mmCIF file with all atom_site columns, C-alpha atoms in Angstrom:
data_model
loop_
_atom_site.group_PDB
_atom_site.id
_atom_site.type_symbol
_atom_site.label_atom_id
_atom_site.label_alt_id
_atom_site.label_comp_id
_atom_site.label_asym_id
_atom_site.label_entity_id
_atom_site.label_seq_id
_atom_site.pdbx_PDB_ins_code
_atom_site.Cartn_x
_atom_site.Cartn_y
_atom_site.Cartn_z
_atom_site.occupancy
_atom_site.B_iso_or_equiv
_atom_site.pdbx_formal_charge
_atom_site.auth_seq_id
_atom_site.auth_comp_id
_atom_site.auth_asym_id
_atom_site.auth_atom_id
_atom_site.pdbx_PDB_model_num
ATOM 1   C CA . UNK A 1 1   ? 102.250 111.601 129.466 1.00 0.00 ? 26  UNK A CA 1
ATOM 2   C CA . UNK A 1 2   ? 105.251 110.044 127.330 1.00 0.00 ? 27  UNK A CA 1
ATOM 3   C CA . UNK A 1 3   ? 105.762 110.607 124.247 1.00 0.00 ? 28  UNK A CA 1
ATOM 4   C CA . UNK A 1 4   ? 107.569 108.589 121.424 1.00 0.00 ? 29  UNK A CA 1
ATOM 5   C CA . UNK A 1 5   ? 109.025 110.289 118.688 1.00 0.00 ? 30  UNK A CA 1
ATOM 6   C CA . UNK A 1 6   ? 111.048 109.501 114.923 1.00 0.00 ? 31  UNK A CA 1
ATOM 7   C CA . UNK A 1 7   ? 113.214 112.137 113.616 1.00 0.00 ? 32  UNK A CA 1
ATOM 8   C CA . UNK A 1 8   ? 114.165 113.024 110.336 1.00 0.00 ? 33  UNK A CA 1
ATOM 9   C CA . UNK A 1 9   ? 117.148 113.912 109.213 1.00 0.00 ? 34  UNK A CA 1
ATOM 10  C CA . UNK A 1 10  ? 115.781 115.474 105.353 1.00 0.00 ? 35  UNK A CA 1
ATOM 11  C CA . UNK A 1 11  ? 118.128 114.923 102.482 1.00 0.00 ? 36  UNK A CA 1
ATOM 12  C CA . UNK A 1 12  ? 118.106 114.408 99.001  1.00 0.00 ? 37  UNK A CA 1
ATOM 13  C CA . UNK A 1 13  ? 120.034 111.114 99.179  1.00 0.00 ? 38  UNK A CA 1
ATOM 14  C CA . UNK A 1 14  ? 119.571 110.072 102.297 1.00 0.00 ? 39  UNK A CA 1
ATOM 15  C CA . UNK A 1 15  ? 116.944 110.331 105.206 1.00 0.00 ? 40  UNK A CA 1
ATOM 16  C CA . UNK A 1 16  ? 118.405 110.021 108.853 1.00 0.00 ? 41  UNK A CA 1
ATOM 17  C CA . UNK A 1 17  ? 115.577 108.279 111.293 1.00 0.00 ? 42  UNK A CA 1
ATOM 18  C CA . UNK A 1 18  ? 116.110 108.114 114.872 1.00 0.00 ? 43  UNK A CA 1
ATOM 19  C CA . UNK A 1 19  ? 113.888 107.011 117.537 1.00 0.00 ? 44  UNK A CA 1
ATOM 20  C CA . UNK A 1 20  ? 113.509 108.535 121.239 1.00 0.00 ? 45  UNK A CA 1
ATOM 21  C CA . UNK A 1 21  ? 110.744 109.170 123.438 1.00 0.00 ? 46  UNK A CA 1
ATOM 22  C CA . UNK A 1 22  ? 110.401 111.657 126.604 1.00 0.00 ? 47  UNK A CA 1
ATOM 23  C CA . UNK A 1 23  ? 110.120 109.287 129.490 1.00 0.00 ? 48  UNK A CA 1
ATOM 24  C CA . UNK A 1 24  ? 114.325 108.936 129.367 1.00 0.00 ? 49  UNK A CA 1
ATOM 25  C CA . UNK A 1 25  ? 114.511 111.566 126.993 1.00 0.00 ? 50  UNK A CA 1
ATOM 26  C CA . UNK A 1 26  ? 116.773 109.381 125.117 1.00 0.00 ? 51  UNK A CA 1
ATOM 27  C CA . UNK A 1 27  ? 117.289 108.756 121.429 1.00 0.00 ? 52  UNK A CA 1
ATOM 28  C CA . UNK A 1 28  ? 118.977 106.347 119.167 1.00 0.00 ? 53  UNK A CA 1
ATOM 29  C CA . UNK A 1 29  ? 119.512 106.079 115.431 1.00 0.00 ? 54  UNK A CA 1
ATOM 30  C CA . UNK A 1 30  ? 118.040 103.786 113.285 1.00 0.00 ? 55  UNK A CA 1
ATOM 31  C CA . UNK A 1 31  ? 118.493 102.570 109.464 1.00 0.00 ? 56  UNK A CA 1
ATOM 32  C CA . UNK A 1 32  ? 119.367 105.860 107.300 1.00 0.00 ? 57  UNK A CA 1
ATOM 33  C CA . UNK A 1 33  ? 116.445 105.643 104.632 1.00 0.00 ? 58  UNK A CA 1
ATOM 34  C CA . UNK A 1 34  ? 117.329 105.786 100.747 1.00 0.00 ? 59  UNK A CA 1
ATOM 35  C CA . UNK A 1 35  ? 115.769 108.712 99.078  1.00 0.00 ? 60  UNK A CA 1
ATOM 36  C CA . UNK A 1 36  ? 115.886 109.437 95.276  1.00 0.00 ? 61  UNK A CA 1
ATOM 37  C CA . UNK A 1 37  ? 116.178 113.421 94.686  1.00 0.00 ? 62  UNK A CA 1
ATOM 38  C CA . UNK A 1 38  ? 114.370 114.074 98.140  1.00 0.00 ? 63  UNK A CA 1
ATOM 39  C CA . UNK A 1 39  ? 111.440 111.132 98.014  1.00 0.00 ? 64  UNK A CA 1
ATOM 40  C CA . UNK A 1 40  ? 111.824 108.890 100.245 1.00 0.00 ? 65  UNK A CA 1
ATOM 41  C CA . UNK A 1 41  ? 110.433 105.272 99.869  1.00 0.00 ? 66  UNK A CA 1
ATOM 42  C CA . UNK A 1 42  ? 106.792 105.568 101.653 1.00 0.00 ? 67  UNK A CA 1
ATOM 43  C CA . UNK A 1 43  ? 106.057 101.759 102.723 1.00 0.00 ? 68  UNK A CA 1
ATOM 44  C CA . UNK A 1 44  ? 109.977 102.342 104.098 1.00 0.00 ? 69  UNK A CA 1
ATOM 45  C CA . UNK A 1 45  ? 108.513 105.328 106.346 1.00 0.00 ? 70  UNK A CA 1
ATOM 46  C CA . UNK A 1 46  ? 105.506 103.315 106.814 1.00 0.00 ? 71  UNK A CA 1
ATOM 47  C CA . UNK A 1 47  ? 106.675 100.262 108.194 1.00 0.00 ? 72  UNK A CA 1
ATOM 48  C CA . UNK A 1 48  ? 108.424 102.375 110.501 1.00 0.00 ? 73  UNK A CA 1
ATOM 49  C CA . UNK A 1 49  ? 105.404 104.183 111.912 1.00 0.00 ? 74  UNK A CA 1
ATOM 50  C CA . UNK A 1 50  ? 103.805 100.694 112.738 1.00 0.00 ? 75  UNK A CA 1
ATOM 51  C CA . UNK A 1 51  ? 106.396 99.363  114.415 1.00 0.00 ? 76  UNK A CA 1
ATOM 52  C CA . UNK A 1 52  ? 107.353 102.065 116.387 1.00 0.00 ? 77  UNK A CA 1
ATOM 53  C CA . UNK A 1 53  ? 104.314 104.027 116.978 1.00 0.00 ? 78  UNK A CA 1
ATOM 54  C CA . UNK A 1 54  ? 105.386 107.422 117.264 1.00 0.00 ? 79  UNK A CA 1
ATOM 55  C CA . UNK A 1 55  ? 103.297 110.147 118.734 1.00 0.00 ? 80  UNK A CA 1
ATOM 56  C CA . UNK A 1 56  ? 105.033 112.871 116.328 1.00 0.00 ? 81  UNK A CA 1
ATOM 57  C CA . UNK A 1 57  ? 107.633 113.593 113.742 1.00 0.00 ? 82  UNK A CA 1
ATOM 58  C CA . UNK A 1 58  ? 110.337 115.557 114.093 1.00 0.00 ? 83  UNK A CA 1
ATOM 59  C CA . UNK A 1 59  ? 111.772 116.492 111.107 1.00 0.00 ? 84  UNK A CA 1
ATOM 60  C CA . UNK A 1 60  ? 115.275 118.797 111.291 1.00 0.00 ? 85  UNK A CA 1
ATOM 61  C CA . UNK A 1 61  ? 114.685 121.935 108.773 1.00 0.00 ? 86  UNK A CA 1
ATOM 62  C CA . UNK A 1 62  ? 118.061 123.094 107.966 1.00 0.00 ? 87  UNK A CA 1
ATOM 63  C CA . UNK A 1 63  ? 118.243 126.633 108.128 1.00 0.00 ? 88  UNK A CA 1
ATOM 64  C CA . UNK A 1 64  ? 120.705 128.916 107.374 1.00 0.00 ? 89  UNK A CA 1
ATOM 65  C CA . UNK A 1 65  ? 123.336 130.850 109.645 1.00 0.00 ? 90  UNK A CA 1
ATOM 66  C CA . UNK A 1 66  ? 121.486 133.617 109.605 1.00 0.00 ? 91  UNK A CA 1
ATOM 67  C CA . UNK A 1 67  ? 118.335 132.295 110.305 1.00 0.00 ? 92  UNK A CA 1
ATOM 68  C CA . UNK A 1 68  ? 116.527 132.459 106.273 1.00 0.00 ? 93  UNK A CA 1
ATOM 69  C CA . UNK A 1 69  ? 115.534 129.459 104.951 1.00 0.00 ? 94  UNK A CA 1
ATOM 70  C CA . UNK A 1 70  ? 117.234 127.007 102.173 1.00 0.00 ? 95  UNK A CA 1
ATOM 71  C CA . UNK A 1 71  ? 115.668 125.868 99.667  1.00 0.00 ? 96  UNK A CA 1
ATOM 72  C CA . UNK A 1 72  ? 117.393 121.995 101.393 1.00 0.00 ? 97  UNK A CA 1
ATOM 73  C CA . UNK A 1 73  ? 114.596 123.612 104.262 1.00 0.00 ? 98  UNK A CA 1
ATOM 74  C CA . UNK A 1 74  ? 111.748 124.575 101.892 1.00 0.00 ? 99  UNK A CA 1
ATOM 75  C CA . UNK A 1 75  ? 111.896 120.756 100.814 1.00 0.00 ? 100 UNK A CA 1
ATOM 76  C CA . UNK A 1 76  ? 112.535 119.864 104.896 1.00 0.00 ? 101 UNK A CA 1
ATOM 77  C CA . UNK A 1 77  ? 108.873 121.402 104.999 1.00 0.00 ? 102 UNK A CA 1
ATOM 78  C CA . UNK A 1 78  ? 107.322 120.062 102.526 1.00 0.00 ? 103 UNK A CA 1
ATOM 79  C CA . UNK A 1 79  ? 108.894 116.517 103.354 1.00 0.00 ? 104 UNK A CA 1
ATOM 80  C CA . UNK A 1 80  ? 106.961 117.042 106.549 1.00 0.00 ? 105 UNK A CA 1
ATOM 81  C CA . UNK A 1 81  ? 103.819 118.018 105.059 1.00 0.00 ? 106 UNK A CA 1
ATOM 82  C CA . UNK A 1 82  ? 103.572 114.832 103.557 1.00 0.00 ? 107 UNK A CA 1
ATOM 83  C CA . UNK A 1 83  ? 104.229 112.680 106.182 1.00 0.00 ? 108 UNK A CA 1
ATOM 84  C CA . UNK A 1 84  ? 101.045 114.548 108.424 1.00 0.00 ? 109 UNK A CA 1
ATOM 85  C CA . UNK A 1 85  ? 99.283  114.198 104.863 1.00 0.00 ? 110 UNK A CA 1
ATOM 86  C CA . UNK A 1 86  ? 99.732  110.779 104.070 1.00 0.00 ? 111 UNK A CA 1
ATOM 87  C CA . UNK A 1 87  ? 100.074 109.379 108.124 1.00 0.00 ? 112 UNK A CA 1
ATOM 88  C CA . UNK A 1 88  ? 98.115  111.826 109.781 1.00 0.00 ? 113 UNK A CA 1
ATOM 89  C CA . UNK A 1 89  ? 100.441 111.861 112.900 1.00 0.00 ? 114 UNK A CA 1
ATOM 90  C CA . UNK A 1 90  ? 101.337 115.249 114.367 1.00 0.00 ? 115 UNK A CA 1
ATOM 91  C CA . UNK A 1 91  ? 104.560 116.576 112.978 1.00 0.00 ? 116 UNK A CA 1
ATOM 92  C CA . UNK A 1 92  ? 107.112 119.258 114.080 1.00 0.00 ? 117 UNK A CA 1
ATOM 93  C CA . UNK A 1 93  ? 109.985 120.981 112.565 1.00 0.00 ? 118 UNK A CA 1
ATOM 94  C CA . UNK A 1 94  ? 113.221 121.139 114.537 1.00 0.00 ? 119 UNK A CA 1
ATOM 95  C CA . UNK A 1 95  ? 116.157 123.917 113.756 1.00 0.00 ? 120 UNK A CA 1
ATOM 96  C CA . UNK A 1 96  ? 119.130 121.955 112.957 1.00 0.00 ? 121 UNK A CA 1
ATOM 97  C CA . UNK A 1 97  ? 121.978 124.481 112.468 1.00 0.00 ? 122 UNK A CA 1
ATOM 98  C CA . UNK A 1 98  ? 125.427 123.100 112.893 1.00 0.00 ? 123 UNK A CA 1
ATOM 99  C CA . UNK A 1 99  ? 123.763 118.972 113.534 1.00 0.00 ? 124 UNK A CA 1
ATOM 100 C CA . UNK A 1 100 ? 125.527 118.221 110.364 1.00 0.00 ? 125 UNK A CA 1
ATOM 101 C CA . UNK A 1 101 ? 128.653 119.538 111.805 1.00 0.00 ? 126 UNK A CA 1
ATOM 102 C CA . UNK A 1 102 ? 127.982 117.905 115.133 1.00 0.00 ? 127 UNK A CA 1
ATOM 103 C CA . UNK A 1 103 ? 127.558 114.151 113.830 1.00 0.00 ? 128 UNK A CA 1
ATOM 104 C CA . UNK A 1 104 ? 130.575 114.548 111.491 1.00 0.00 ? 129 UNK A CA 1
ATOM 105 C CA . UNK A 1 105 ? 132.501 115.525 114.931 1.00 0.00 ? 130 UNK A CA 1
ATOM 106 C CA . UNK A 1 106 ? 130.815 112.118 116.495 1.00 0.00 ? 131 UNK A CA 1
ATOM 107 C CA . UNK A 1 107 ? 131.610 109.588 113.535 1.00 0.00 ? 132 UNK A CA 1
ATOM 108 C CA . UNK A 1 108 ? 135.011 110.702 113.177 1.00 0.00 ? 133 UNK A CA 1
ATOM 109 C CA . UNK A 1 109 ? 135.338 110.135 117.460 1.00 0.00 ? 134 UNK A CA 1
ATOM 110 C CA . UNK A 1 110 ? 134.068 106.980 116.508 1.00 0.00 ? 135 UNK A CA 1
ATOM 111 C CA . UNK A 1 111 ? 136.429 106.059 113.527 1.00 0.00 ? 136 UNK A CA 1
ATOM 112 C CA . UNK A 1 112 ? 134.554 107.329 110.747 1.00 0.00 ? 137 UNK A CA 1
ATOM 113 C CA . UNK A 1 113 ? 136.618 107.701 107.677 1.00 0.00 ? 138 UNK A CA 1
ATOM 114 C CA . UNK A 1 114 ? 135.146 110.556 106.170 1.00 0.00 ? 139 UNK A CA 1
ATOM 115 C CA . UNK A 1 115 ? 133.306 108.557 103.208 1.00 0.00 ? 140 UNK A CA 1
ATOM 116 C CA . UNK A 1 116 ? 129.927 109.790 103.882 1.00 0.00 ? 141 UNK A CA 1
ATOM 117 C CA . UNK A 1 117 ? 128.474 108.661 100.425 1.00 0.00 ? 142 UNK A CA 1
ATOM 118 C CA . UNK A 1 118 ? 129.030 105.383 100.852 1.00 0.00 ? 143 UNK A CA 1
ATOM 119 C CA . UNK A 1 119 ? 128.651 105.142 104.556 1.00 0.00 ? 144 UNK A CA 1
ATOM 120 C CA . UNK A 1 120 ? 126.308 108.161 105.669 1.00 0.00 ? 145 UNK A CA 1
ATOM 121 C CA . UNK A 1 121 ? 126.299 109.924 108.692 1.00 0.00 ? 146 UNK A CA 1
ATOM 122 C CA . UNK A 1 122 ? 122.164 110.836 108.550 1.00 0.00 ? 147 UNK A CA 1
ATOM 123 C CA . UNK A 1 123 ? 120.863 109.054 111.188 1.00 0.00 ? 148 UNK A CA 1
ATOM 124 C CA . UNK A 1 124 ? 123.517 110.636 113.370 1.00 0.00 ? 149 UNK A CA 1
ATOM 125 C CA . UNK A 1 125 ? 122.628 113.529 112.052 1.00 0.00 ? 150 UNK A CA 1
ATOM 126 C CA . UNK A 1 126 ? 118.726 112.741 112.943 1.00 0.00 ? 151 UNK A CA 1
ATOM 127 C CA . UNK A 1 127 ? 119.914 111.618 116.540 1.00 0.00 ? 152 UNK A CA 1
ATOM 128 C CA . UNK A 1 128 ? 121.504 114.828 117.705 1.00 0.00 ? 153 UNK A CA 1
ATOM 129 C CA . UNK A 1 129 ? 118.483 117.364 115.798 1.00 0.00 ? 154 UNK A CA 1
ATOM 130 C CA . UNK A 1 130 ? 115.752 114.634 118.019 1.00 0.00 ? 155 UNK A CA 1
ATOM 131 C CA . UNK A 1 131 ? 118.001 115.012 121.536 1.00 0.00 ? 156 UNK A CA 1
ATOM 132 C CA . UNK A 1 132 ? 118.095 118.818 121.021 1.00 0.00 ? 157 UNK A CA 1
ATOM 133 C CA . UNK A 1 133 ? 114.187 118.557 120.613 1.00 0.00 ? 158 UNK A CA 1
ATOM 134 C CA . UNK A 1 134 ? 114.155 116.569 123.667 1.00 0.00 ? 159 UNK A CA 1
ATOM 135 C CA . UNK A 1 135 ? 116.457 118.727 125.903 1.00 0.00 ? 160 UNK A CA 1
ATOM 136 C CA . UNK A 1 136 ? 114.693 121.791 124.795 1.00 0.00 ? 161 UNK A CA 1
ATOM 137 C CA . UNK A 1 137 ? 111.274 119.527 125.751 1.00 0.00 ? 162 UNK A CA 1
ATOM 138 C CA . UNK A 1 138 ? 112.540 118.600 129.136 1.00 0.00 ? 163 UNK A CA 1
ATOM 139 C CA . UNK A 1 139 ? 113.636 122.132 129.792 1.00 0.00 ? 164 UNK A CA 1
ATOM 140 C CA . UNK A 1 140 ? 110.334 123.571 128.749 1.00 0.00 ? 165 UNK A CA 1
ATOM 141 C CA . UNK A 1 141 ? 108.585 121.047 130.510 1.00 0.00 ? 166 UNK A CA 1
#
């Protein structure tokens, strides 16, 4: 059964968004969402869900390198709980360690100037998180 997924790279100012599906195991970046202290404009998320009709919402979990939970991880977990509570869609958390570093490297390769506030890379990170999940899901089928 093909699954469609929206992935989120949770942040306090921007929330990266990507869409993918299991038929071709591909993902693409969508427009990042603005957030105020980690709180998104919920109607924007509702529109995304109506447009893409995902069967799963994937939230990146920013664990510390030793696997312990950071303050941001607790907030990302809370964001995932709110997504499920508001929309009733299945939510999964996915270890996203090093996704920001990978996103920065990819952005630089694309010619990014390093101005992450004015030119955020959060949706690149969301796509990388989703690709990691898709690859793991395909391998463990």
